[in-house]
Short mmCIF file of C-alpha atoms in Angstrom, two decimals:
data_model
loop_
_atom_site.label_atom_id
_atom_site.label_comp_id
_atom_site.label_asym_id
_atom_site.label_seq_id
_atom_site.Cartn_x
_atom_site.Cartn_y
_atom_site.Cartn_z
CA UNK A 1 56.19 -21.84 32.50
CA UNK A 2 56.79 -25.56 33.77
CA UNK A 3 59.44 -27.57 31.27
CA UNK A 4 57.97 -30.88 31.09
CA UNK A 5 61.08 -32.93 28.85
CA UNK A 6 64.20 -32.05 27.29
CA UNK A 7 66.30 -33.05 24.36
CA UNK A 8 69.80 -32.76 22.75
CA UNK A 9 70.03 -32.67 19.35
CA UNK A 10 72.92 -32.04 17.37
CA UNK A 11 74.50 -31.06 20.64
CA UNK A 12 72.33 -28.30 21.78
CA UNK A 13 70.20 -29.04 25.80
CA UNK A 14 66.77 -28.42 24.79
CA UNK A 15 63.88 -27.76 27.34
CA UNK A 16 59.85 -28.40 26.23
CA UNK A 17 57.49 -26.88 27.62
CA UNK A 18 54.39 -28.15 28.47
CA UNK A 19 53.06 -25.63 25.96
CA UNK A 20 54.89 -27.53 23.32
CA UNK A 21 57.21 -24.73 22.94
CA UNK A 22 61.04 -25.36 22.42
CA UNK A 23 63.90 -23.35 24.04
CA UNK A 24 67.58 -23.39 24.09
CA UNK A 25 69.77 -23.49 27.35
CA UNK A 26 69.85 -19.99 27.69
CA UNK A 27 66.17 -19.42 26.85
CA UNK A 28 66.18 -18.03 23.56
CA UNK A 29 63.49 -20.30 21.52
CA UNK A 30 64.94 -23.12 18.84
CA UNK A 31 63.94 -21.90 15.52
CA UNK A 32 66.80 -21.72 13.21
CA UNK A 33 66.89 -25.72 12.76
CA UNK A 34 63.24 -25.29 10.74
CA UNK A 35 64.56 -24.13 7.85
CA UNK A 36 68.63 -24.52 8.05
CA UNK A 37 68.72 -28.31 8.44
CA UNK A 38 66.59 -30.84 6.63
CA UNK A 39 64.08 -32.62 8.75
CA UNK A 40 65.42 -36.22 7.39
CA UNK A 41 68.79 -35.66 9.84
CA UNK A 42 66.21 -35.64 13.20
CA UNK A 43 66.47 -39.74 12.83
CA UNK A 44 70.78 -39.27 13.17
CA UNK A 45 71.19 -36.48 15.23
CA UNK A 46 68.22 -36.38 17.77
CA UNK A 47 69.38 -38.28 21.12
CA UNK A 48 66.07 -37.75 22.95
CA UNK A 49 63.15 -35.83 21.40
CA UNK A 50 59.25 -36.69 22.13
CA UNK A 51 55.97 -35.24 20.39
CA UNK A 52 55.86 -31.88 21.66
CA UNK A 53 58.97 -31.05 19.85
CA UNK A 54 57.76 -32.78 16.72
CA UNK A 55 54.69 -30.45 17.29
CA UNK A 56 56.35 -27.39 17.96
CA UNK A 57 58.47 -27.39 14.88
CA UNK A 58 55.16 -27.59 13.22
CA UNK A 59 53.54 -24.75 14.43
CA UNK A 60 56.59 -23.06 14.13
CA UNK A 61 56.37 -23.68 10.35
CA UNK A 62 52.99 -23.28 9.76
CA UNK A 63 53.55 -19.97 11.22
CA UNK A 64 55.86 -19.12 8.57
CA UNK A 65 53.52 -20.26 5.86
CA UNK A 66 50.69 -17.40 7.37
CA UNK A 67 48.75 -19.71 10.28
CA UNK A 68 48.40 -17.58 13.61
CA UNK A 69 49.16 -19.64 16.73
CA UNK A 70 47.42 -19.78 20.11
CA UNK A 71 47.89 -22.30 22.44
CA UNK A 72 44.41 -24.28 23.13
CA UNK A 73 44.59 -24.21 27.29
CA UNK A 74 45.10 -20.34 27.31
CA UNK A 75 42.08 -19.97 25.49
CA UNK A 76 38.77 -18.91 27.88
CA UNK A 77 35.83 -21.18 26.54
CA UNK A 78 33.12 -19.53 27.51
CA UNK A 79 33.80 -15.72 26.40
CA UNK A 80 35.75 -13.69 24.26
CA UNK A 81 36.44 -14.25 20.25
CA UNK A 82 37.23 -17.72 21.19
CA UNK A 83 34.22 -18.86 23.11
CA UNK A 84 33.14 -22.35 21.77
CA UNK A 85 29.97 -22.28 24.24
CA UNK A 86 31.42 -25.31 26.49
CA UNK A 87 34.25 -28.06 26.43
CA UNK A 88 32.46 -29.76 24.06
CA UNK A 89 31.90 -27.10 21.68
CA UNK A 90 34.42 -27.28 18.34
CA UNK A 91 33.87 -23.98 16.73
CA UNK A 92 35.10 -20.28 17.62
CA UNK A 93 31.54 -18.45 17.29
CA UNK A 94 32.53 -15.21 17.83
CA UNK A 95 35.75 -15.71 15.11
CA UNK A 96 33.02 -17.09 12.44
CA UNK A 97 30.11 -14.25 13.47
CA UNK A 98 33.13 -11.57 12.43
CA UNK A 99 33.73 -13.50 9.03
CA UNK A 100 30.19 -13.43 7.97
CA UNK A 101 29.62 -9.92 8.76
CA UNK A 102 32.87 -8.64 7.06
CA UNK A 103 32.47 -11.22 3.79
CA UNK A 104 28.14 -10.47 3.71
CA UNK A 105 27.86 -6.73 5.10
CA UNK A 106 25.01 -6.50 3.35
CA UNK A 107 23.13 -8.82 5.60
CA UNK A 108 21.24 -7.37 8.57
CA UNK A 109 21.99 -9.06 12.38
CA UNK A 110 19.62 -11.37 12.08
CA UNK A 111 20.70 -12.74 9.03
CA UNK A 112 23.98 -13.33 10.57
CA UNK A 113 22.71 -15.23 13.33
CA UNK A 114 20.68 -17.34 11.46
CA UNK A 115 24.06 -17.89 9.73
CA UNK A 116 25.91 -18.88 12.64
CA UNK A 117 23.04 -20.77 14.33
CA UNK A 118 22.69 -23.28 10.71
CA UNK A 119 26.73 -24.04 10.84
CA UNK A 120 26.59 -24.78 14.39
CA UNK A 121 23.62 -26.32 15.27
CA UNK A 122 24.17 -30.03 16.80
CA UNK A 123 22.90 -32.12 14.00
CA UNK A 124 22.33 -36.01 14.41
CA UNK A 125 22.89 -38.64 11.85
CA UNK A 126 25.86 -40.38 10.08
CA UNK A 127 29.03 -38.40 10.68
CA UNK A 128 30.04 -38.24 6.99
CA UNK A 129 26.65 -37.19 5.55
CA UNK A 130 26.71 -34.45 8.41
CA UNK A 131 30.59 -33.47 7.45
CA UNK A 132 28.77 -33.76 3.22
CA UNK A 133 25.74 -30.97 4.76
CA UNK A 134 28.51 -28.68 6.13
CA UNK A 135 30.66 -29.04 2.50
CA UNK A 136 27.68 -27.96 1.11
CA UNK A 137 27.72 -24.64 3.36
CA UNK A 138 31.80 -23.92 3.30
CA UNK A 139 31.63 -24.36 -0.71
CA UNK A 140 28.42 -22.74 -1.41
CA UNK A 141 27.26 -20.50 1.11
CA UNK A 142 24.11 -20.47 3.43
CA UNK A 143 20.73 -19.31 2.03
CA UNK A 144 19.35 -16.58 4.00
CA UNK A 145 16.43 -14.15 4.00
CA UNK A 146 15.01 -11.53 5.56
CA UNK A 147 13.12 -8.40 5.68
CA UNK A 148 14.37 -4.44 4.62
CA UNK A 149 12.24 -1.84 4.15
CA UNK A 150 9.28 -3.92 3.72
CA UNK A 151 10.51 -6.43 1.71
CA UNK A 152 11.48 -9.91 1.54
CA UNK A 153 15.16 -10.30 0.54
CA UNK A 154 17.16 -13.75 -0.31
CA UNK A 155 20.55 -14.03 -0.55
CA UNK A 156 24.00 -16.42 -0.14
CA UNK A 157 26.09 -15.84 2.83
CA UNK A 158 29.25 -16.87 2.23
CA UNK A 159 31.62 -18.83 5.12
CA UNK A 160 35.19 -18.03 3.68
CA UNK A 161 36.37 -15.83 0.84
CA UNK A 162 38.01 -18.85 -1.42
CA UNK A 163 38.89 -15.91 -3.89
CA UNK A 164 41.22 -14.08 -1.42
CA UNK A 165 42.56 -15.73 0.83
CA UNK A 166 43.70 -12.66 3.13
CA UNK A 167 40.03 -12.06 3.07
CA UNK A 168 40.28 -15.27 6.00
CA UNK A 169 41.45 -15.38 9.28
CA UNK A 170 43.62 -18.93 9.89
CA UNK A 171 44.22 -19.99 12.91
CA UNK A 172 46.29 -23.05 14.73
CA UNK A 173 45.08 -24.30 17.78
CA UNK A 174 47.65 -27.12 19.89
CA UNK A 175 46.25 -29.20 22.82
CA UNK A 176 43.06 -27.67 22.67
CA UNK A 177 40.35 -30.00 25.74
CA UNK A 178 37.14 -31.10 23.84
CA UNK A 179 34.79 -33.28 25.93
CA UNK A 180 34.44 -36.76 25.04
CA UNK A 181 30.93 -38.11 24.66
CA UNK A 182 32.31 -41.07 26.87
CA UNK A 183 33.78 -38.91 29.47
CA UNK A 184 36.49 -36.86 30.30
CA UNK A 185 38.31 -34.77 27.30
CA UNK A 186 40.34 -35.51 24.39
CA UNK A 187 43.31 -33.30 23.02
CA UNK A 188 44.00 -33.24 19.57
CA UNK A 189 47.77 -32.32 18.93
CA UNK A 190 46.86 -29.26 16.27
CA UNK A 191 44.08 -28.59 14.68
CA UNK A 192 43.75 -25.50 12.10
CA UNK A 193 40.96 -22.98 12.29
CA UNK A 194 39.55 -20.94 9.03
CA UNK A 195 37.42 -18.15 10.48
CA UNK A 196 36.47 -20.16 13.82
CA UNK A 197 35.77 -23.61 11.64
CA UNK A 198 38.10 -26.35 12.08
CA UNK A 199 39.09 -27.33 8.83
CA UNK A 200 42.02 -29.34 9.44
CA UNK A 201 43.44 -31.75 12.48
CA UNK A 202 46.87 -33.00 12.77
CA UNK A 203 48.34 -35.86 14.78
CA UNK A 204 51.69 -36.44 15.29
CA UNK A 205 53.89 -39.28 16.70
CA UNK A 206 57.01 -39.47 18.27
CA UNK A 207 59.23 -40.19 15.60
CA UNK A 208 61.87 -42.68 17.95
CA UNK A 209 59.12 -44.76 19.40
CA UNK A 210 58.82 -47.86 17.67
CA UNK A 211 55.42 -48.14 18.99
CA UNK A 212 54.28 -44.59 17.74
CA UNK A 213 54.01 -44.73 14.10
CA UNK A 214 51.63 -43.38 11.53
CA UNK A 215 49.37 -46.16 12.28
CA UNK A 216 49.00 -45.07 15.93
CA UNK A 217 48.38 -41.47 14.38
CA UNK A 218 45.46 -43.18 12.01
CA UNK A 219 43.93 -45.36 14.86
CA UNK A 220 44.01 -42.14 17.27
CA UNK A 221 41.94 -40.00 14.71
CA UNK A 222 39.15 -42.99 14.65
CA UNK A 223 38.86 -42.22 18.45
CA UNK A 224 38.74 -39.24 18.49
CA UNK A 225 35.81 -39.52 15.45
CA UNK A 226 34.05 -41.64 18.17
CA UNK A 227 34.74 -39.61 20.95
CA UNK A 228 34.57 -35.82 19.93
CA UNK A 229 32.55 -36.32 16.07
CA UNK A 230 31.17 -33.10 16.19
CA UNK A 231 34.99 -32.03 15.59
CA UNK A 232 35.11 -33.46 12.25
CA UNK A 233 32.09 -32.40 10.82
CA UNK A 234 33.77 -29.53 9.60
CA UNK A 235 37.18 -31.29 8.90
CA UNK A 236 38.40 -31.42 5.52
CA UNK A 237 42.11 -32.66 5.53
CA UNK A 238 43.45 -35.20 8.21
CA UNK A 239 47.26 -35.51 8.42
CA UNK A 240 49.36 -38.09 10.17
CA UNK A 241 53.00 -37.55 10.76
CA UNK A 242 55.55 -38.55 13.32
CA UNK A 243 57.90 -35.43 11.63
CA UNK A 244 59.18 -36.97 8.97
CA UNK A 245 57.38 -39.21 7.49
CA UNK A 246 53.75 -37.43 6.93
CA UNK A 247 50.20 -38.69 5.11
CA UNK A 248 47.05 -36.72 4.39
CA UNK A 249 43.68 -38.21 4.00
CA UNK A 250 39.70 -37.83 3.96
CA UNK A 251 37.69 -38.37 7.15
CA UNK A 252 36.62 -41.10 5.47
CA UNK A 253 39.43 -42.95 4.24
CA UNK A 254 41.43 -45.89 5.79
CA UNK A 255 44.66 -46.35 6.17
CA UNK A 256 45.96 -47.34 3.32
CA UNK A 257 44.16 -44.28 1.49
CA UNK A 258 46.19 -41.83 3.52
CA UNK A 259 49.31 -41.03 1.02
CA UNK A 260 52.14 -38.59 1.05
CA UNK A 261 52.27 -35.34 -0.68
CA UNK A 262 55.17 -35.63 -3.00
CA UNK A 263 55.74 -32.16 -4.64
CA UNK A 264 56.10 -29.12 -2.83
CA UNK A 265 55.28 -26.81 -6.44
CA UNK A 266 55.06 -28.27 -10.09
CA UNK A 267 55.75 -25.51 -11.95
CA UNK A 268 58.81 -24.30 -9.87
CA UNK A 269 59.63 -28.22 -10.32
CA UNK A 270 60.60 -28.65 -7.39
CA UNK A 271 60.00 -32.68 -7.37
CA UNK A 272 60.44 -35.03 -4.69
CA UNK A 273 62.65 -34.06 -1.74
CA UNK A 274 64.19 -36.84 0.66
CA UNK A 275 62.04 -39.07 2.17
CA UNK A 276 62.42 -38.06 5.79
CA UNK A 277 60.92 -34.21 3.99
CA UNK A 278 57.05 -35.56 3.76
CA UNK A 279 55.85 -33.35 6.71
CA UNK A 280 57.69 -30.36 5.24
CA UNK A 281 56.20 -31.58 1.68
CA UNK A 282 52.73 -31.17 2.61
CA UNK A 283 53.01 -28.31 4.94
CA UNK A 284 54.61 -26.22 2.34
CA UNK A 285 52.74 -27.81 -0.92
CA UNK A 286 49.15 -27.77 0.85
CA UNK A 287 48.69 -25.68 4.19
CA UNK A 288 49.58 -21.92 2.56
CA UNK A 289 46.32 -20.20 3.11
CA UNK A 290 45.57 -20.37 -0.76
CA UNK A 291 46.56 -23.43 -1.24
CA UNK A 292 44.51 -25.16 0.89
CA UNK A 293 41.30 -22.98 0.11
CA UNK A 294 41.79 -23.87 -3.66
CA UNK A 295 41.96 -27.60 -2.81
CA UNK A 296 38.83 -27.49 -0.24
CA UNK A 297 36.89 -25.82 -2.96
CA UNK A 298 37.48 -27.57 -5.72
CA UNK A 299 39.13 -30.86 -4.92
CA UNK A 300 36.48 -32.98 -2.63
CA UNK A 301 33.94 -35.10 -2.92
CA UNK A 302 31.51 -37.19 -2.27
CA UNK A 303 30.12 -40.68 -3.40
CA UNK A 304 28.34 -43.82 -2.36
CA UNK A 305 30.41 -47.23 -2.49
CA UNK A 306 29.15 -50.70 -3.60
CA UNK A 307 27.85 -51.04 -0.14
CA UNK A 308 25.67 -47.69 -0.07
CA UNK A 309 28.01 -46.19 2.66
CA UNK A 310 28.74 -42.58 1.64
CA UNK A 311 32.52 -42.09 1.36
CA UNK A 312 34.45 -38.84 1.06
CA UNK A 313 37.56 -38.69 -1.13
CA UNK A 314 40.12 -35.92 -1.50
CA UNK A 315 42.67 -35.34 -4.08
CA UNK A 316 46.02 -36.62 -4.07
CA UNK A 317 49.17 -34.42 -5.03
CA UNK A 318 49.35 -35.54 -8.39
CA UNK A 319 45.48 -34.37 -9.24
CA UNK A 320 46.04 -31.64 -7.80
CA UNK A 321 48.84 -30.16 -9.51
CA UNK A 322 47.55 -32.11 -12.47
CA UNK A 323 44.17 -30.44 -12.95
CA UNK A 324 45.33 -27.14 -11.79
CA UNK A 325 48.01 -27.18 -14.84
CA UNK A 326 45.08 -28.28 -17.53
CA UNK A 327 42.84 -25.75 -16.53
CA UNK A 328 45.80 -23.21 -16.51
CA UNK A 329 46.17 -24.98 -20.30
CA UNK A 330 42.84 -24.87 -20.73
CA UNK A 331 41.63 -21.13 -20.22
CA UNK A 332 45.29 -19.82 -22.42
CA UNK A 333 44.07 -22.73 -25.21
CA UNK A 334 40.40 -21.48 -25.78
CA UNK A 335 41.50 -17.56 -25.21
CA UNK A 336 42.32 -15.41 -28.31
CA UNK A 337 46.11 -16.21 -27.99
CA UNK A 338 45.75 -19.84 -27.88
CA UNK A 339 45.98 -22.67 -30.29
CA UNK A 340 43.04 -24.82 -29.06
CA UNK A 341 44.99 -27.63 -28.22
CA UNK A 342 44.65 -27.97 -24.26
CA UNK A 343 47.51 -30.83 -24.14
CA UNK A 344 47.71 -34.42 -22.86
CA UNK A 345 47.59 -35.41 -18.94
CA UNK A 346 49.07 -38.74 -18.11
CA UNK A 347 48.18 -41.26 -15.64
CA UNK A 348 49.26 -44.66 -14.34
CA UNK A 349 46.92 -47.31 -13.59
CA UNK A 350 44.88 -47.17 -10.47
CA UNK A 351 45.99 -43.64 -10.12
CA UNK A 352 42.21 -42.27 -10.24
CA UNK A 353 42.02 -41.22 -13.80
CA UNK A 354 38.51 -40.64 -13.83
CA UNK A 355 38.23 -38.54 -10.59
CA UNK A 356 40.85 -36.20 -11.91
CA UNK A 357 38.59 -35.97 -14.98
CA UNK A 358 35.68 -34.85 -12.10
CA UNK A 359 37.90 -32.49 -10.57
CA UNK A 360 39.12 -30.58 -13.94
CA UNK A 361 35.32 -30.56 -15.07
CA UNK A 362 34.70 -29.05 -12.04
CA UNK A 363 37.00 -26.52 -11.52
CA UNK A 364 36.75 -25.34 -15.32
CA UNK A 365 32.80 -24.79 -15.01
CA UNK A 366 33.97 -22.61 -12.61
CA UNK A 367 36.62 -19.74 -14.46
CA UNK A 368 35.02 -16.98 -15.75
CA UNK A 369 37.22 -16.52 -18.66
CA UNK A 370 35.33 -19.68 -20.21
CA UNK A 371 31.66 -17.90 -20.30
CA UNK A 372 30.30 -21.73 -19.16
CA UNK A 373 31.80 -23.98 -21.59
CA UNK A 374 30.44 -27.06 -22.62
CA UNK A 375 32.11 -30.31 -21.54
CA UNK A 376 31.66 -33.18 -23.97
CA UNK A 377 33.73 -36.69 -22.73
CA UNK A 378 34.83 -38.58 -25.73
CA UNK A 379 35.90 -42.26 -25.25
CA UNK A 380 36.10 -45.13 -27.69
CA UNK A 381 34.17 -47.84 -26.03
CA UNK A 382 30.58 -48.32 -24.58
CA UNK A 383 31.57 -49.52 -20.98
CA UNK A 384 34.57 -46.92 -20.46
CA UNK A 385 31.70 -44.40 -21.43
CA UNK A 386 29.35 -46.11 -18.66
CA UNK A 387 32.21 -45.87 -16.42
CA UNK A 388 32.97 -42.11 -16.89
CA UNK A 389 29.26 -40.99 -16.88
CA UNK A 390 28.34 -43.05 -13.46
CA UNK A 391 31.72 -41.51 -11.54
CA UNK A 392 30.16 -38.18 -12.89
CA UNK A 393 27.10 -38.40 -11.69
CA UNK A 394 27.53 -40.19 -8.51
CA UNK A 395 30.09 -36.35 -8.15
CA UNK A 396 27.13 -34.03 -9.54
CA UNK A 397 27.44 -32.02 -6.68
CA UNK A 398 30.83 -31.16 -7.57
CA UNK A 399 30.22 -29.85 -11.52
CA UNK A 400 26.52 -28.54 -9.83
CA UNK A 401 24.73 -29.93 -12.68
CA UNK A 402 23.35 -33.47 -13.98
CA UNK A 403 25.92 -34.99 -16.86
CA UNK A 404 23.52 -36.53 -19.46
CA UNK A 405 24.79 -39.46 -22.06
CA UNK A 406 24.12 -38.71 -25.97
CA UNK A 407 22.18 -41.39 -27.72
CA UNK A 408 23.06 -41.49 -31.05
CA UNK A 409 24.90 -39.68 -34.05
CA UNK A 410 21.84 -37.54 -34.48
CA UNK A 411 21.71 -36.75 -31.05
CA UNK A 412 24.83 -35.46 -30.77
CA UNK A 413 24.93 -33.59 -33.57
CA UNK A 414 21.68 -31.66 -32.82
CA UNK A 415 23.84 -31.37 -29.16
CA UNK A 416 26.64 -29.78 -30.58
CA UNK A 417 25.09 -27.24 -33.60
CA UNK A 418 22.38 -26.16 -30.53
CA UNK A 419 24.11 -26.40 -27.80
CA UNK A 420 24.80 -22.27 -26.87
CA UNK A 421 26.53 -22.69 -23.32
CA UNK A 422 26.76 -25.33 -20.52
CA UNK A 423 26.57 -28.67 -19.97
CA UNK A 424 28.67 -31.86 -19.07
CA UNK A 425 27.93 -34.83 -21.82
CA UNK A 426 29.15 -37.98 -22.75
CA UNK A 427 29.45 -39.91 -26.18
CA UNK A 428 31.33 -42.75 -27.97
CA UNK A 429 33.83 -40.93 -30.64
CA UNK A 430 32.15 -43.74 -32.95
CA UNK A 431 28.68 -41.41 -33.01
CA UNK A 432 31.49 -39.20 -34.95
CA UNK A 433 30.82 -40.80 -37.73
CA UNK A 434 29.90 -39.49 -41.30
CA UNK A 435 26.69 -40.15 -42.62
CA UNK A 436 26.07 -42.03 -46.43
CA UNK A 437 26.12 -38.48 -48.04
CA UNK A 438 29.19 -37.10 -46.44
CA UNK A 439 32.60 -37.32 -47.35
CA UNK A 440 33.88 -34.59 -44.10
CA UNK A 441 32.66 -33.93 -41.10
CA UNK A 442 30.75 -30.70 -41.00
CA UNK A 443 31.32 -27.88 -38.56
CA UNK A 444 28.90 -27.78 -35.99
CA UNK A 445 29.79 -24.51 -33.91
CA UNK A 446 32.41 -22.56 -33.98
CA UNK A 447 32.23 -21.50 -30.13
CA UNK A 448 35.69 -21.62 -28.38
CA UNK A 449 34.39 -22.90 -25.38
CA UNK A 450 33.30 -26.26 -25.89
CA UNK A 451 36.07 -28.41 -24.23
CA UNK A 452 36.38 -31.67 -25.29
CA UNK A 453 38.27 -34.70 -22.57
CA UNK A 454 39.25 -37.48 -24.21
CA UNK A 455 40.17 -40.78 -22.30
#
């Protein structure tokens, strides 16, 4: 292999390969650095380092976390399990036909083809509602049918197993050639695979070039969206780092939405590490396999902004160890052992209140152990209650059901004493109120799973 730069750091000649791969003077590989020295001392220590060191160290830790590795330009593109069709094609066919016949053996060949023909077929159109129609697919599964014995048969064949995650294959991809629409090719720096879909795309910066910051990373991801869109139809996490300093954000999302991921694990409490630790932050907080299949599942979405353009957000760190925690609460509160008192989630201003309120409704109309609760969103005002109900419906897809608004006191009470399962609805605690007779509030139902959010 041709070394195409080298490095010193902390004393030790480094070669890089034009593979991105890192060796010592004496050819054994540089590894040990990953995990015995904190990222934050690259800035001191590092006399001459570029990207593909940066890149390498990446790989070499998302290799750790349970990503496979293959380097993009030793990959055939026409045959084998990672034939993409041509240069321009994004996805690993072969890789995803495998997943849907292991995850839906059930379904006959030609139900798997139809599979893999819907979630690869070139669409046209606006390249967020086209990322939005593959969502759809990764989350929910692809409709199929077909004939056995006779008879027609419909089912859901599912993309990814989001319940066990060694169910998956993932797989990291570096310098991998896609074929611009404008000409010659494009290489992305890494871009992770979940059974042959590209899911995620890194780009990293050198981290001693004043000219290659994050911003450079951001403005090189809205070429490539230009160049090679068909890419991030399936993406579902960008992240920009120049090795230390690291951001994650929506395809969607400018700059300034792209934000660090602060916590590596809540409950181990492991807060905030130095700041020169945000690439190791997210890697180790987000990219485990089940990590990042819990947060594609259950913390994206989609909504239209003032202007009608359809925008795609994702959670930050703090929803998503936030909502995980109160639906942990939430399922121990309403069980047998519990005390039915889910707790109290805090929030700063501007810190997206009511889309973590989306996210937990979401995510709890999805545990079995609540038997389809009932979600009723208490506030104390009219226009907070307008608020709430509008960022809930314009996110429908993600509770998969229609939130409705209760009119009035009788309303809600006819709601409530009915009401035997399901259902996201919104009231003013002021429809609470006793009637002329009453000196109590009655009981209504006594049914544990009726989970009340109060904001």
């Amino acid at each position: 292999m041709d070394y195409v730069d080298e490095a010193i750091f902390d004393g030790i000649y480094l070669l890089i390969g034009e593979d991105g791969s890192v060796l010592k003077e004496d050819g054994t590989p540089f590894t040990q650095y990953i995990w015995g020295k904190s990222w934050v001392n690259m800035r001191e220590n590092i006399m001459n380092i570029n990207k593909n060191t940066i890149e390498q160290l990446t790989l070499q830790h998302l290799s750790h976390l349970g990503w496979k590795h293959y380097y993009g330009k030793d990959l055939p593109v026409s045959e084998g399990e990672f034939a993409r069709g041509d240069l321009g094609g994004v996805v690993f066919v072969e890789i995803l036909r495998q997943a849907v016949q292991k995850l839906n053996p059930q379904l006959p060949e030609s139900a798997v083809d139809f599979v893999v023909k819907t979630v690869t077929k070139g669409d046209i159109g606006e390249l967020v509602g086209r990322n939005q129609a593959f969502y759809k697919l990764l989350r929910d599964g692809v409709k199929v049918e077909y004939q056995e014995d006779g008879e027609q048969k419909y089912d859901v064949a599912r993309l990814v197993d989001f319940d066990d995650s060694a169910n998956n294959r993932f797989v990291m991809v570096n310098q991998l050639e896609i074929k611009s629409r404008k000409g010659g090719k494009r290489i992305p720096d890494i871009i992770g695979f979940v059974n042959g879909l590209p899911l995620v795309v890194f780009e990293l910066k050198n981290p001693l070039r004043e000219s290659a910051d994050l911003l450079q990373a951001f403005n090189q991801l809205q070429t490539y969206k230009d160049e090679i869109a068909d890419l991030f139809v399936y993406n579902q996490t960008l992240v920009i780092s120049d090795g230390l300093n690291a951001r994650l954000g929506s395809l969607s999302a400018d700059f300034q939405r792209f934000t660090p991921w602060k916590v590596v694990d809540e409950k181990a409490k492991s807060k905030r590490l130095d700041f020169g630790d945000e690439l190791q932050n997210l890697l180790n907080g987000l990219m485990t396999p089940q990590k990042l299949l819990d947060y594609v599942r259950y913390f994206v979405l989609f909504e239209r902004a003032s202007n009608g353009a359809l925008i795609k957000k994702i959670a930050a760190y703090h929803q998503y160890y936030g909502v995980n925690e109160a639906v942990e609460s939430t399922v121990f509160a309403t069980s047998e052992q519990g005390d039915k008192r889910i707790g109290v989630m805090w929030h700063t201003q501007g810190s997206g209140k009511s889309i973590s309120m989306l996210f937990y409704a979401g995510k709890l109309l999805s545990q079995p152990e609540l038997r389809n609760p009932t979600i009723l969103v208490v506030t104390d005002r009219n226009d907070l209650d307008g608020q709430l109900f509008q960022t809930f419906s314009s996110g429908k897809d993600l509770i998969k059901q229609t939130p409705q608004q209760v009119e009035d006191r009788e309303a809600l009470r006819q709601l409530l004493s009915e009401r035997e399962s399901g259902g996201v609805f919104f009231t003013t605690i002021q429809k609470f109120g006793l009637d002329d007779e009453e000196d109590q509030f009655p009981v209504l139902n006594s049914r544990s799973n009726i989970i009340v959010i109060s904001d």
